[in-house]
Short mmCIF file of C-alpha atoms in Angstrom, two decimals:
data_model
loop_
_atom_site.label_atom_id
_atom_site.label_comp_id
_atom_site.label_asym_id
_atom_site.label_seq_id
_atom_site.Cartn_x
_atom_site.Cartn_y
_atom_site.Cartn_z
CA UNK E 119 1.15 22.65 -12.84
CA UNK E 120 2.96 19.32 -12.62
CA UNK E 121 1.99 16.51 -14.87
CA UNK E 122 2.24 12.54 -13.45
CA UNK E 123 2.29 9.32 -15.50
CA UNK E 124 2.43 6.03 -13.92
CA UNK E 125 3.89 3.15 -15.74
CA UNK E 126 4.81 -0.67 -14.31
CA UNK E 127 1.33 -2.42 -13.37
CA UNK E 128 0.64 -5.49 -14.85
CA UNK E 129 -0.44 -9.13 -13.70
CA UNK E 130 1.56 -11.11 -11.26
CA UNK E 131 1.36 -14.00 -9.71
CA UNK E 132 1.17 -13.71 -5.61
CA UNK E 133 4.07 -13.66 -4.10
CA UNK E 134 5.49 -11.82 -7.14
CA UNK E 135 7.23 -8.28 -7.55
CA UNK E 136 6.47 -5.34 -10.01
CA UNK E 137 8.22 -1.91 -10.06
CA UNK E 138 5.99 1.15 -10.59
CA UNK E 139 7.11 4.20 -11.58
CA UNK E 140 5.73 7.96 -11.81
CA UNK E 141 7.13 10.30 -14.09
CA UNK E 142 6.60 14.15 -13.39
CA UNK E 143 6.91 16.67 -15.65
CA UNK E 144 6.26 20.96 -14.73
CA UNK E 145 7.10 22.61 -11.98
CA UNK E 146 9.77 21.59 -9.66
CA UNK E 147 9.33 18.19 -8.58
CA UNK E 148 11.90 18.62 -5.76
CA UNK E 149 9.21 20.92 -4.16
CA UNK E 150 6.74 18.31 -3.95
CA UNK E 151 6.04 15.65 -1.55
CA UNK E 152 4.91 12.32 -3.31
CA UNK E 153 2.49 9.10 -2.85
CA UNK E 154 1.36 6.22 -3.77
CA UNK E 155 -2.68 5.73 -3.63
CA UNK E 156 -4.75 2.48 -5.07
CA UNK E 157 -8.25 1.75 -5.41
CA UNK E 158 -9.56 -1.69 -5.44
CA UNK E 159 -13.34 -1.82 -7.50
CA UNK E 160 -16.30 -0.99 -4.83
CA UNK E 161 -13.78 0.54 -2.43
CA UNK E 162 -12.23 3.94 -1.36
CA UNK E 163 -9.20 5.30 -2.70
CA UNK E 164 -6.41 4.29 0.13
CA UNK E 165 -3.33 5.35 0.93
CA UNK E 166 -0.06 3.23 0.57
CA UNK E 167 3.16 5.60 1.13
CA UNK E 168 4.38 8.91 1.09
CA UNK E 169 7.92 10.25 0.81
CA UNK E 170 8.93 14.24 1.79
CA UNK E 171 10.85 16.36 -0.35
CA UNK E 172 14.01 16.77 1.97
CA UNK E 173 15.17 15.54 4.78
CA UNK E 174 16.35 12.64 4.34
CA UNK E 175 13.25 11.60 2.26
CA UNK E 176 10.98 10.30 4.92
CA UNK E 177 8.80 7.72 4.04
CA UNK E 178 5.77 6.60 5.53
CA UNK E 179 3.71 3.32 4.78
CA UNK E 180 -0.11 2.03 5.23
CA UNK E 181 0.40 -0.76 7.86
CA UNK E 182 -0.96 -3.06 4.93
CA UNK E 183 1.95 -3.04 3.19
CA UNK E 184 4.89 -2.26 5.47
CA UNK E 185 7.81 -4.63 4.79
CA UNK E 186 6.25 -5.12 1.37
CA UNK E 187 6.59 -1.86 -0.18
CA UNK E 188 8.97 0.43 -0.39
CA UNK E 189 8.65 4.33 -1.73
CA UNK E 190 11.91 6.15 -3.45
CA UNK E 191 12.21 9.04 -5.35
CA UNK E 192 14.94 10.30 -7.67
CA UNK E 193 14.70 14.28 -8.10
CA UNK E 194 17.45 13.90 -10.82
CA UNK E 195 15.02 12.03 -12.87
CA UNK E 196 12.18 13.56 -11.52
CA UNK E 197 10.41 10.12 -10.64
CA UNK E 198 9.26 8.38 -7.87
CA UNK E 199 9.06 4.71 -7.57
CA UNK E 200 6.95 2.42 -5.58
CA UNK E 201 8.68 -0.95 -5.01
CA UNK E 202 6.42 -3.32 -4.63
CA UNK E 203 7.05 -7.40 -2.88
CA UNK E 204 5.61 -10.18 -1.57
CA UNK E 205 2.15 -9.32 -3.94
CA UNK E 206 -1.12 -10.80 -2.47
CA UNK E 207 -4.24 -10.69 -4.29
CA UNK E 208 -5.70 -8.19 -1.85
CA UNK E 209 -3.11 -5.81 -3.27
CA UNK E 210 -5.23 -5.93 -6.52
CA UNK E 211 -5.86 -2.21 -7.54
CA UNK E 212 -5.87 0.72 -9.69
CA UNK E 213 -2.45 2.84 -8.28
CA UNK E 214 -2.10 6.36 -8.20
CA UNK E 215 0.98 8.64 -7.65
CA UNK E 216 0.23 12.03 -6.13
CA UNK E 217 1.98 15.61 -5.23
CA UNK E 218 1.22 17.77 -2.97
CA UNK E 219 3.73 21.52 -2.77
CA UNK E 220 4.60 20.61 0.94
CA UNK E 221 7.30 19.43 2.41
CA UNK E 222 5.69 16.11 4.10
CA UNK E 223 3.25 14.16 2.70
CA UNK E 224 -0.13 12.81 4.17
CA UNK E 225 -2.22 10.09 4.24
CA UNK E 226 -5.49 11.78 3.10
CA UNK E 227 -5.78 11.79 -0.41
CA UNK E 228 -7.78 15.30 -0.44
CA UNK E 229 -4.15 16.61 0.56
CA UNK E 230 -3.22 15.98 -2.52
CA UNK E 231 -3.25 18.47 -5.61
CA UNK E 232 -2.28 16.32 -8.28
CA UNK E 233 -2.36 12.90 -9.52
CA UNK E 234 -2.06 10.65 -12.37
CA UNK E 235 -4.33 8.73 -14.05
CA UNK E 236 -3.21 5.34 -12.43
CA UNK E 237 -1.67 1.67 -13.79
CA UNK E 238 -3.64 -1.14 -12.83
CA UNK E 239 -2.33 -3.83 -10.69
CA UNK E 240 -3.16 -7.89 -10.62
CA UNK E 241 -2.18 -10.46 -8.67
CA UNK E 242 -3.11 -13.78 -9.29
CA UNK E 243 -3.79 -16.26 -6.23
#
């Protein structure tokens, strides 16, 4: 059973930056692929980037927020970090880390067997 807790969100004005963060805890986060999900009020929950295990850590990105965002991990610390840039208000939502005991991750959040219980994100126009 693996435990997540996101930290970071806050208000920002666009154009801004923020730093989230997702601390695991049980089992062995190395094992897991990771993501970041949001979820804007009214809307479906949406995928924003994934990072494997191994392999060099592939990442993968939403086309919404490629150049924007960028998704790290560090086993050591058992974290994984979504770097987020260039904020627009459309990037206002409720984020999500996620695991999933593969070695790639997805974009469909149903792929996903755990998840924390988010940190809200605001940006300002």
């Amino acid at each position: 059973q693996v435990q997540l807790v996101e930290s970071g969100g806050g208000l920002v004005q666009a154009g801004g930056s923020l730093t989230l963060s997702c601390a695991a805890s049980g089992g062995t986060f190395s094992n897991y692929a990771m993501a970041w999900f949001r979820q804007a009020p009214g809307k479906e929950r949406g995928f924003v980037a994934a990072i494997s295990w191994s392999g060099g850590f592939a990442t993968t990105y939403a086309d919404s927020v490629k150049g924007r965002f960028t998704i790290s991990r560090d086993n050591a610390k058992k974290t994984v970090y979504l770097q987020v840039n260039s904020l627009k208000p459309e990037d206002t939502a409720v984020y999500y880390c996620a695991a999933r005991p593969y070695v790639s991750g997805t974009r469909y959040y149903r792929d996903y067997d755990y998840w924390g219980q988010g940190t809200q994100v605001t940006v300002s126009s």
